[in-house]
JSON list of C-alpha atoms in Angstrom, two decimals:
[
{"chain": "B", "resi": 1, "resn": "MET", "atom": "CA", "xyz": [0.00, 0.00, 0.00]},
{"chain": "B", "resi": 2, "resn": "ASP", "atom": "CA", "xyz": [1.87, 3.08, -1.25]},
{"chain": "B", "resi": 3, "resn": "HIS", "atom": "CA", "xyz": [0.04, 6.34, -1.90]},
{"chain": "B", "resi": 4, "resn": "GLN", "atom": "CA", "xyz": [1.80, 8.68, -4.31]},
{"chain": "B", "resi": 5, "resn": "THR", "atom": "CA", "xyz": [2.50, 12.28, -3.34]},
{"chain": "B", "resi": 6, "resn": "PRO", "atom": "CA", "xyz": [4.61, 15.16, -4.59]},
{"chain": "B", "resi": 7, "resn": "PRO", "atom": "CA", "xyz": [8.35, 14.90, -3.83]},
{"chain": "B", "resi": 8, "resn": "SER", "atom": "CA", "xyz": [8.02, 17.61, -1.18]},
{"chain": "B", "resi": 9, "resn": "GLY", "atom": "CA", "xyz": [5.70, 15.45, 0.94]},
{"chain": "B", "resi": 10, "resn": "LEU", "atom": "CA", "xyz": [6.50, 13.30, 3.94]},
{"chain": "B", "resi": 11, "resn": "HIS", "atom": "CA", "xyz": [7.18, 9.62, 3.25]},
{"chain": "B", "resi": 12, "resn": "ILE", "atom": "CA", "xyz": [5.91, 7.63, 6.24]},
{"chain": "B", "resi": 13, "resn": "LEU", "atom": "CA", "xyz": [6.21, 3.90, 6.97]},
{"chain": "B", "resi": 14, "resn": "ILE", "atom": "CA", "xyz": [3.80, 2.32, 9.45]},
{"chain": "B", "resi": 15, "resn": "ALA", "atom": "CA", "xyz": [4.42, -1.32, 10.36]},
{"chain": "B", "resi": 16, "resn": "ASP", "atom": "CA", "xyz": [1.65, -3.25, 12.10]},
{"chain": "B", "resi": 17, "resn": "ASP", "atom": "CA", "xyz": [0.43, -6.84, 11.72]},
{"chain": "B", "resi": 18, "resn": "HIS", "atom": "CA", "xyz": [-3.21, -5.75, 12.10]},
{"chain": "B", "resi": 19, "resn": "THR", "atom": "CA", "xyz": [-4.13, -5.08, 8.48]},
{"chain": "B", "resi": 20, "resn": "LEU", "atom": "CA", "xyz": [-7.46, -3.52, 9.45]},
{"chain": "B", "resi": 21, "resn": "ILE", "atom": "CA", "xyz": [-5.63, -0.80, 11.38]},
{"chain": "B", "resi": 22, "resn": "LEU", "atom": "CA", "xyz": [-3.34, -0.18, 8.41]},
{"chain": "B", "resi": 23, "resn": "GLU", "atom": "CA", "xyz": [-6.34, 0.05, 6.07]},
{"chain": "B", "resi": 24, "resn": "ILE", "atom": "CA", "xyz": [-8.11, 2.56, 8.32]},
{"chain": "B", "resi": 25, "resn": "ILE", "atom": "CA", "xyz": [-4.97, 4.68, 8.62]},
{"chain": "B", "resi": 26, "resn": "GLY", "atom": "CA", "xyz": [-4.47, 4.42, 4.86]},
{"chain": "B", "resi": 27, "resn": "MET", "atom": "CA", "xyz": [-8.04, 5.61, 4.18]},
{"chain": "B", "resi": 28, "resn": "VAL", "atom": "CA", "xyz": [-7.41, 8.70, 6.29]},
{"chain": "B", "resi": 29, "resn": "LEU", "atom": "CA", "xyz": [-3.94, 9.55, 5.05]},
{"chain": "B", "resi": 30, "resn": "GLU", "atom": "CA", "xyz": [-4.77, 9.10, 1.36]},
{"chain": "B", "resi": 31, "resn": "ASN", "atom": "CA", "xyz": [-6.75, 12.34, 1.70]},
{"chain": "B", "resi": 32, "resn": "VAL", "atom": "CA", "xyz": [-3.73, 14.17, 3.14]},
{"chain": "B", "resi": 33, "resn": "PRO", "atom": "CA", "xyz": [-1.88, 15.52, 0.09]},
{"chain": "B", "resi": 34, "resn": "ASP", "atom": "CA", "xyz": [1.55, 15.97, 1.64]},
{"chain": "B", "resi": 35, "resn": "ILE", "atom": "CA", "xyz": [1.84, 12.53, 3.31]},
{"chain": "B", "resi": 36, "resn": "GLN", "atom": "CA", "xyz": [2.81, 9.41, 1.38]},
{"chain": "B", "resi": 37, "resn": "LEU", "atom": "CA", "xyz": [2.14, 6.19, 3.31]},
{"chain": "B", "resi": 38, "resn": "SER", "atom": "CA", "xyz": [3.96, 2.89, 2.99]},
{"chain": "B", "resi": 39, "resn": "THR", "atom": "CA", "xyz": [3.00, -0.07, 5.19]},
{"chain": "B", "resi": 40, "resn": "ALA", "atom": "CA", "xyz": [4.42, -3.38, 6.37]},
{"chain": "B", "resi": 41, "resn": "VAL", "atom": "CA", "xyz": [3.00, -6.21, 8.49]},
{"chain": "B", "resi": 42, "resn": "SER", "atom": "CA", "xyz": [6.30, -7.50, 9.93]},
{"chain": "B", "resi": 43, "resn": "ILE", "atom": "CA", "xyz": [9.91, -6.49, 10.50]},
{"chain": "B", "resi": 44, "resn": "ASP", "atom": "CA", "xyz": [10.87, -8.48, 7.41]},
{"chain": "B", "resi": 45, "resn": "GLY", "atom": "CA", "xyz": [8.40, -6.31, 5.52]},
{"chain": "B", "resi": 46, "resn": "VAL", "atom": "CA", "xyz": [10.07, -3.19, 6.93]},
{"chain": "B", "resi": 47, "resn": "LEU", "atom": "CA", "xyz": [13.45, -4.41, 5.71]},
{"chain": "B", "resi": 48, "resn": "GLU", "atom": "CA", "xyz": [12.00, -5.01, 2.24]},
{"chain": "B", "resi": 49, "resn": "LYS", "atom": "CA", "xyz": [10.65, -1.44, 2.20]},
{"chain": "B", "resi": 50, "resn": "PHE", "atom": "CA", "xyz": [14.13, -0.16, 3.03]},
{"chain": "B", "resi": 51, "resn": "LYS", "atom": "CA", "xyz": [15.53, -1.99, -0.01]},
{"chain": "B", "resi": 52, "resn": "VAL", "atom": "CA", "xyz": [13.03, -0.24, -2.27]},
{"chain": "B", "resi": 53, "resn": "HIS", "atom": "CA", "xyz": [12.72, 3.23, -0.72]},
{"chain": "B", "resi": 54, "resn": "GLY", "atom": "CA", "xyz": [15.76, 3.78, 1.50]},
{"chain": "B", "resi": 55, "resn": "LYS", "atom": "CA", "xyz": [15.18, 5.90, 4.59]},
{"chain": "B", "resi": 56, "resn": "PHE", "atom": "CA", "xyz": [11.77, 7.32, 5.55]},
{"chain": "B", "resi": 57, "resn": "ASP", "atom": "CA", "xyz": [10.83, 10.70, 7.06]},
{"chain": "B", "resi": 58, "resn": "LEU", "atom": "CA", "xyz": [9.16, 8.78, 9.90]},
{"chain": "B", "resi": 59, "resn": "ILE", "atom": "CA", "xyz": [8.68, 5.12, 10.83]},
{"chain": "B", "resi": 60, "resn": "LEU", "atom": "CA", "xyz": [6.11, 3.85, 13.33]},
{"chain": "B", "resi": 61, "resn": "LEU", "atom": "CA", "xyz": [6.62, 0.29, 14.58]},
{"chain": "B", "resi": 62, "resn": "ASP", "atom": "CA", "xyz": [4.06, -1.93, 16.30]},
{"chain": "B", "resi": 63, "resn": "LEU", "atom": "CA", "xyz": [5.61, -3.42, 19.44]},
{"chain": "B", "resi": 64, "resn": "ASP", "atom": "CA", "xyz": [3.84, -6.78, 19.06]},
{"chain": "B", "resi": 65, "resn": "MET", "atom": "CA", "xyz": [4.21, -7.64, 15.38]},
{"chain": "B", "resi": 66, "resn": "PRO", "atom": "CA", "xyz": [6.25, -10.59, 14.02]},
{"chain": "B", "resi": 67, "resn": "GLY", "atom": "CA", "xyz": [10.00, -10.04, 14.20]},
{"chain": "B", "resi": 68, "resn": "MET", "atom": "CA", "xyz": [9.75, -7.18, 16.70]},
{"chain": "B", "resi": 69, "resn": "ASN", "atom": "CA", "xyz": [12.08, -7.81, 19.62]},
{"chain": "B", "resi": 70, "resn": "GLY", "atom": "CA", "xyz": [11.60, -4.71, 21.73]},
{"chain": "B", "resi": 71, "resn": "VAL", "atom": "CA", "xyz": [14.45, -2.25, 22.10]},
{"chain": "B", "resi": 72, "resn": "GLU", "atom": "CA", "xyz": [16.91, -4.39, 20.13]},
{"chain": "B", "resi": 73, "resn": "THR", "atom": "CA", "xyz": [14.81, -4.30, 16.94]},
{"chain": "B", "resi": 74, "resn": "PHE", "atom": "CA", "xyz": [13.86, -0.67, 17.51]},
{"chain": "B", "resi": 75, "resn": "ARG", "atom": "CA", "xyz": [17.51, 0.33, 17.64]},
{"chain": "B", "resi": 76, "resn": "GLN", "atom": "CA", "xyz": [18.29, -1.70, 14.51]},
{"chain": "B", "resi": 77, "resn": "ILE", "atom": "CA", "xyz": [15.53, 0.03, 12.52]},
{"chain": "B", "resi": 78, "resn": "ALA", "atom": "CA", "xyz": [16.47, 3.46, 13.91]},
{"chain": "B", "resi": 79, "resn": "GLU", "atom": "CA", "xyz": [20.05, 2.92, 12.78]},
{"chain": "B", "resi": 80, "resn": "MET", "atom": "CA", "xyz": [18.90, 1.87, 9.31]},
{"chain": "B", "resi": 81, "resn": "ASN", "atom": "CA", "xyz": [16.74, 4.99, 9.10]},
{"chain": "B", "resi": 82, "resn": "ASP", "atom": "CA", "xyz": [19.91, 7.04, 9.36]},
{"chain": "B", "resi": 83, "resn": "GLY", "atom": "CA", "xyz": [18.90, 9.54, 12.03]},
{"chain": "B", "resi": 84, "resn": "ALA", "atom": "CA", "xyz": [15.35, 10.12, 10.78]},
{"chain": "B", "resi": 85, "resn": "PRO", "atom": "CA", "xyz": [12.70, 9.62, 13.51]},
{"chain": "B", "resi": 86, "resn": "VAL", "atom": "CA", "xyz": [11.34, 6.21, 14.51]},
{"chain": "B", "resi": 87, "resn": "GLY", "atom": "CA", "xyz": [8.45, 5.84, 16.93]},
{"chain": "B", "resi": 88, "resn": "ILE", "atom": "CA", "xyz": [6.18, 3.17, 18.39]},
{"chain": "B", "resi": 89, "resn": "ILE", "atom": "CA", "xyz": [2.51, 2.46, 17.74]},
{"chain": "B", "resi": 90, "resn": "THR", "atom": "CA", "xyz": [0.93, 0.11, 20.27]},
{"chain": "B", "resi": 91, "resn": "GLY", "atom": "CA", "xyz": [-2.40, -1.10, 21.55]},
{"chain": "B", "resi": 92, "resn": "SER", "atom": "CA", "xyz": [-1.23, -1.31, 25.16]},
{"chain": "B", "resi": 93, "resn": "PRO", "atom": "CA", "xyz": [1.01, 1.65, 26.00]},
{"chain": "B", "resi": 94, "resn": "THR", "atom": "CA", "xyz": [2.35, 1.70, 29.55]},
{"chain": "B", "resi": 95, "resn": "SER", "atom": "CA", "xyz": [4.52, 4.13, 31.49]},
{"chain": "B", "resi": 96, "resn": "ARG", "atom": "CA", "xyz": [7.31, 1.54, 31.33]},
{"chain": "B", "resi": 97, "resn": "VAL", "atom": "CA", "xyz": [7.14, 1.48, 27.51]},
{"chain": "B", "resi": 98, "resn": "VAL", "atom": "CA", "xyz": [7.23, 5.29, 27.49]},
{"chain": "B", "resi": 99, "resn": "GLU", "atom": "CA", "xyz": [10.27, 5.37, 29.78]},
{"chain": "B", "resi": 100, "resn": "GLU", "atom": "CA", "xyz": [12.13, 2.64, 27.87]},
{"chain": "B", "resi": 101, "resn": "MET", "atom": "CA", "xyz": [11.48, 4.15, 24.46]},
{"chain": "B", "resi": 102, "resn": "THR", "atom": "CA", "xyz": [12.28, 7.67, 25.66]},
{"chain": "B", "resi": 103, "resn": "LYS", "atom": "CA", "xyz": [15.62, 6.39, 26.94]},
{"chain": "B", "resi": 104, "resn": "HIS", "atom": "CA", "xyz": [16.45, 4.89, 23.54]},
{"chain": "B", "resi": 105, "resn": "GLY", "atom": "CA", "xyz": [15.51, 7.94, 21.49]},
{"chain": "B", "resi": 106, "resn": "ALA", "atom": "CA", "xyz": [12.05, 7.07, 20.18]},
{"chain": "B", "resi": 107, "resn": "ALA", "atom": "CA", "xyz": [10.26, 9.87, 18.36]},
{"chain": "B", "resi": 108, "resn": "GLY", "atom": "CA", "xyz": [7.14, 9.00, 20.33]},
{"chain": "B", "resi": 109, "resn": "VAL", "atom": "CA", "xyz": [4.64, 6.39, 21.48]},
{"chain": "B", "resi": 110, "resn": "VAL", "atom": "CA", "xyz": [1.27, 6.45, 19.69]},
{"chain": "B", "resi": 111, "resn": "PRO", "atom": "CA", "xyz": [-1.64, 4.46, 21.19]},
{"chain": "B", "resi": 112, "resn": "LYS", "atom": "CA", "xyz": [-3.86, 2.70, 18.66]},
{"chain": "B", "resi": 113, "resn": "THR", "atom": "CA", "xyz": [-6.81, 4.43, 20.35]},
{"chain": "B", "resi": 114, "resn": "THR", "atom": "CA", "xyz": [-5.51, 7.78, 19.04]},
{"chain": "B", "resi": 115, "resn": "SER", "atom": "CA", "xyz": [-8.06, 9.59, 16.88]},
{"chain": "B", "resi": 116, "resn": "MET", "atom": "CA", "xyz": [-7.19, 9.82, 13.20]},
{"chain": "B", "resi": 117, "resn": "ARG", "atom": "CA", "xyz": [-6.96, 13.60, 13.42]},
{"chain": "B", "resi": 118, "resn": "SER", "atom": "CA", "xyz": [-4.55, 13.34, 16.34]},
{"chain": "B", "resi": 119, "resn": "LEU", "atom": "CA", "xyz": [-2.56, 10.68, 14.47]},
{"chain": "B", "resi": 120, "resn": "THR", "atom": "CA", "xyz": [-2.04, 13.03, 11.53]},
{"chain": "B", "resi": 121, "resn": "ASN", "atom": "CA", "xyz": [-0.89, 15.77, 13.90]},
{"chain": "B", "resi": 122, "resn": "ALA", "atom": "CA", "xyz": [1.39, 13.33, 15.72]},
{"chain": "B", "resi": 123, "resn": "ILE", "atom": "CA", "xyz": [2.96, 12.23, 12.43]},
{"chain": "B", "resi": 124, "resn": "ARG", "atom": "CA", "xyz": [3.72, 15.82, 11.44]},
{"chain": "B", "resi": 125, "resn": "PHE", "atom": "CA", "xyz": [5.03, 16.55, 14.93]},
{"chain": "B", "resi": 126, "resn": "MET", "atom": "CA", "xyz": [7.43, 13.59, 15.00]},
{"chain": "B", "resi": 127, "resn": "ALA", "atom": "CA", "xyz": [8.53, 14.04, 11.39]},
{"chain": "B", "resi": 128, "resn": "ALA", "atom": "CA", "xyz": [9.50, 17.61, 12.30]},
{"chain": "B", "resi": 129, "resn": "GLY", "atom": "CA", "xyz": [11.92, 16.24, 14.90]},
{"chain": "B", "resi": 130, "resn": "GLU", "atom": "CA", "xyz": [9.71, 16.68, 17.98]},
{"chain": "B", "resi": 131, "resn": "ARG", "atom": "CA", "xyz": [8.79, 13.91, 20.43]},
{"chain": "B", "resi": 132, "resn": "TYR", "atom": "CA", "xyz": [5.20, 12.79, 20.87]},
{"chain": "B", "resi": 133, "resn": "PHE", "atom": "CA", "xyz": [4.01, 11.12, 24.07]},
{"chain": "B", "resi": 134, "resn": "PRO", "atom": "CA", "xyz": [0.30, 11.36, 25.06]},
{"chain": "B", "resi": 135, "resn": "ILE", "atom": "CA", "xyz": [-0.17, 13.45, 28.19]},
{"chain": "B", "resi": 136, "resn": "GLU", "atom": "CA", "xyz": [-2.05, 10.68, 30.02]},
{"chain": "B", "resi": 137, "resn": "LEU", "atom": "CA", "xyz": [0.95, 8.33, 29.64]},
{"chain": "B", "resi": 138, "resn": "MET", "atom": "CA", "xyz": [3.36, 10.96, 30.92]},
{"chain": "B", "resi": 139, "resn": "GLN", "atom": "CA", "xyz": [1.10, 11.63, 33.92]},
{"chain": "B", "resi": 140, "resn": "GLU", "atom": "CA", "xyz": [0.95, 7.89, 34.69]},
{"chain": "B", "resi": 141, "resn": "GLN", "atom": "CA", "xyz": [4.73, 7.68, 34.49]},
{"chain": "B", "resi": 142, "resn": "LYS", "atom": "CA", "xyz": [5.18, 10.60, 36.91]},
{"chain": "B", "resi": 143, "resn": "ALA", "atom": "CA", "xyz": [2.61, 9.13, 39.30]},
{"chain": "B", "resi": 144, "resn": "ASN", "atom": "CA", "xyz": [4.42, 5.79, 39.33]},
{"chain": "B", "resi": 145, "resn": "GLN", "atom": "CA", "xyz": [7.73, 7.49, 40.01]},
{"chain": "B", "resi": 146, "resn": "ALA", "atom": "CA", "xyz": [6.22, 9.54, 42.84]},
{"chain": "B", "resi": 147, "resn": "ALA", "atom": "CA", "xyz": [4.67, 6.41, 44.37]},
{"chain": "B", "resi": 148, "resn": "PHE", "atom": "CA", "xyz": [7.97, 4.54, 44.43]},
{"chain": "B", "resi": 149, "resn": "VAL", "atom": "CA", "xyz": [9.44, 4.32, 47.93]},
{"chain": "B", "resi": 150, "resn": "SER", "atom": "CA", "xyz": [13.07, 3.29, 48.33]},
{"chain": "B", "resi": 151, "resn": "PRO", "atom": "CA", "xyz": [13.46, 0.03, 50.27]},
{"chain": "B", "resi": 152, "resn": "LEU", "atom": "CA", "xyz": [16.86, 1.21, 51.54]},
{"chain": "B", "resi": 153, "resn": "SER", "atom": "CA", "xyz": [17.66, 3.10, 54.73]},
{"chain": "B", "resi": 154, "resn": "ASP", "atom": "CA", "xyz": [19.47, 6.45, 54.59]},
{"chain": "B", "resi": 155, "resn": "ARG", "atom": "CA", "xyz": [22.71, 4.74, 55.66]},
{"chain": "B", "resi": 156, "resn": "GLU", "atom": "CA", "xyz": [22.31, 2.07, 52.95]},
{"chain": "B", "resi": 157, "resn": "LEU", "atom": "CA", "xyz": [21.71, 4.78, 50.36]},
{"chain": "B", "resi": 158, "resn": "SER", "atom": "CA", "xyz": [24.93, 6.47, 51.47]},
{"chain": "B", "resi": 159, "resn": "VAL", "atom": "CA", "xyz": [26.82, 3.20, 51.05]},
{"chain": "B", "resi": 160, "resn": "LEU", "atom": "CA", "xyz": [25.12, 2.63, 47.68]},
{"chain": "B", "resi": 161, "resn": "ARG", "atom": "CA", "xyz": [26.25, 6.02, 46.38]},
{"chain": "B", "resi": 162, "resn": "GLU", "atom": "CA", "xyz": [29.83, 5.13, 47.30]},
{"chain": "B", "resi": 163, "resn": "LEU", "atom": "CA", "xyz": [29.42, 1.74, 45.61]},
{"chain": "B", "resi": 164, "resn": "ALA", "atom": "CA", "xyz": [28.25, 3.52, 42.46]},
{"chain": "B", "resi": 165, "resn": "ASP", "atom": "CA", "xyz": [31.54, 5.43, 42.48]},
{"chain": "B", "resi": 166, "resn": "GLY", "atom": "CA", "xyz": [33.37, 2.09, 42.32]},
{"chain": "B", "resi": 167, "resn": "LYS", "atom": "CA", "xyz": [34.93, 2.29, 45.78]},
{"chain": "B", "resi": 168, "resn": "PRO", "atom": "CA", "xyz": [35.94, -0.89, 47.67]},
{"chain": "B", "resi": 169, "resn": "ASN", "atom": "CA", "xyz": [34.56, -1.56, 51.17]},
{"chain": "B", "resi": 170, "resn": "ARG", "atom": "CA", "xyz": [37.65, -0.16, 52.90]},
{"chain": "B", "resi": 171, "resn": "GLU", "atom": "CA", "xyz": [37.41, 3.22, 51.15]},
{"chain": "B", "resi": 172, "resn": "ILE", "atom": "CA", "xyz": [33.64, 3.36, 51.72]},
{"chain": "B", "resi": 173, "resn": "GLY", "atom": "CA", "xyz": [34.25, 2.74, 55.41]},
{"chain": "B", "resi": 174, "resn": "GLU", "atom": "CA", "xyz": [36.80, 5.56, 55.55]},
{"chain": "B", "resi": 175, "resn": "ALA", "atom": "CA", "xyz": [34.47, 7.94, 53.71]},
{"chain": "B", "resi": 176, "resn": "LEU", "atom": "CA", "xyz": [31.54, 7.19, 56.02]},
{"chain": "B", "resi": 177, "resn": "SER", "atom": "CA", "xyz": [33.59, 6.68, 59.22]},
{"chain": "B", "resi": 178, "resn": "LEU", "atom": "CA", "xyz": [32.37, 3.10, 59.55]},
{"chain": "B", "resi": 179, "resn": "ALA", "atom": "CA", "xyz": [34.18, -0.21, 60.08]},
{"chain": "B", "resi": 180, "resn": "GLU", "atom": "CA", "xyz": [34.81, -2.32, 56.97]},
{"chain": "B", "resi": 181, "resn": "ALA", "atom": "CA", "xyz": [32.78, -5.17, 58.53]},
{"chain": "B", "resi": 182, "resn": "THR", "atom": "CA", "xyz": [29.82, -2.78, 58.91]},
{"chain": "B", "resi": 183, "resn": "ILE", "atom": "CA", "xyz": [30.10, -1.82, 55.23]},
{"chain": "B", "resi": 184, "resn": "LYS", "atom": "CA", "xyz": [30.05, -5.51, 54.25]},
{"chain": "B", "resi": 185, "resn": "MET", "atom": "CA", "xyz": [26.87, -5.93, 56.29]},
{"chain": "B", "resi": 186, "resn": "HIS", "atom": "CA", "xyz": [25.24, -2.95, 54.56]},
{"chain": "B", "resi": 187, "resn": "VAL", "atom": "CA", "xyz": [26.26, -4.20, 51.11]},
{"chain": "B", "resi": 188, "resn": "LYS", "atom": "CA", "xyz": [24.73, -7.60, 51.87]},
{"chain": "B", "resi": 189, "resn": "SER", "atom": "CA", "xyz": [21.51, -5.90, 53.03]},
{"chain": "B", "resi": 190, "resn": "ILE", "atom": "CA", "xyz": [21.40, -3.68, 49.92]},
{"chain": "B", "resi": 191, "resn": "CYS", "atom": "CA", "xyz": [21.75, -6.71, 47.63]},
{"chain": "B", "resi": 192, "resn": "ARG", "atom": "CA", "xyz": [18.99, -8.56, 49.47]},
{"chain": "B", "resi": 193, "resn": "LYS", "atom": "CA", "xyz": [16.57, -5.63, 49.34]},
{"chain": "B", "resi": 194, "resn": "LEU", "atom": "CA", "xyz": [17.23, -4.97, 45.66]},
{"chain": "B", "resi": 195, "resn": "GLY", "atom": "CA", "xyz": [16.93, -8.67, 44.77]},
{"chain": "B", "resi": 196, "resn": "VAL", "atom": "CA", "xyz": [20.42, -9.01, 43.33]},
{"chain": "B", "resi": 197, "resn": "SER", "atom": "CA", "xyz": [23.42, -11.20, 44.11]},
{"chain": "B", "resi": 198, "resn": "ASN", "atom": "CA", "xyz": [26.41, -8.86, 44.00]},
{"chain": "B", "resi": 199, "resn": "ARG", "atom": "CA", "xyz": [27.47, -5.23, 44.29]},
{"chain": "B", "resi": 200, "resn": "THR", "atom": "CA", "xyz": [27.76, -4.68, 40.52]},
{"chain": "B", "resi": 201, "resn": "GLN", "atom": "CA", "xyz": [24.18, -5.82, 39.99]},
{"chain": "B", "resi": 202, "resn": "ALA", "atom": "CA", "xyz": [23.13, -3.66, 42.94]},
{"chain": "B", "resi": 203, "resn": "VAL", "atom": "CA", "xyz": [24.52, -0.55, 41.27]},
{"chain": "B", "resi": 204, "resn": "ILE", "atom": "CA", "xyz": [22.85, -1.41, 37.94]},
{"chain": "B", "resi": 205, "resn": "GLN", "atom": "CA", "xyz": [19.51, -2.03, 39.64]},
{"chain": "B", "resi": 206, "resn": "ALA", "atom": "CA", "xyz": [19.85, 1.15, 41.69]},
{"chain": "B", "resi": 207, "resn": "ARG", "atom": "CA", "xyz": [20.39, 3.17, 38.52]},
{"chain": "B", "resi": 208, "resn": "ASN", "atom": "CA", "xyz": [17.35, 1.52, 36.92]},
{"chain": "B", "resi": 209, "resn": "LEU", "atom": "CA", "xyz": [15.31, 2.55, 39.95]},
{"chain": "B", "resi": 210, "resn": "LYS", "atom": "CA", "xyz": [16.83, 6.09, 39.90]},
{"chain": "B", "resi": 211, "resn": "LEU", "atom": "CA", "xyz": [18.26, 5.58, 43.41]},
{"chain": "B", "resi": 212, "resn": "VAL", "atom": "CA", "xyz": [21.70, 6.85, 42.34]}
]
């Protein structure tokens, strides 16, 4: 499904294995003179489109279609699109998806419940280099972050910050005026509370949780 448009228009690729959704989007966008739509129903289909057309002004990828392996596939397609924006279209957007895709440079996350008028605006917005995330998803993300309570005590957080700097137990003890044995005890407690088995994993998990 490729709708022709003048060379000055935007060339958009939307990949989704729900053909009905693609047909509905196509019916709307075929009446938009400056947007040319290409579609694919799998990642293999996306790769075939690249062979024919090269890079696109914007690509929207369905998170759940065949061949889509989360961030790994997203990054592969983004690299192939040579710096042009790549976003996500999904039927079940969550604050975690928003956070993960934001971290990896997605142009936006578009719920499949988005109205066709809003979709057209979102496409223009992302193609112009802006980032599109529905306000309700951003509010949910902020609420989840505000509701998170650290399982660590203030002393454990102090030790964790020193761990994140790569210091051994002896240096942490000197910095916090604590015995090395006490530091070992705190490190063990930190690992247990964060559900990890060693100090390296503790630091990684702490960064994921925005504790350090």
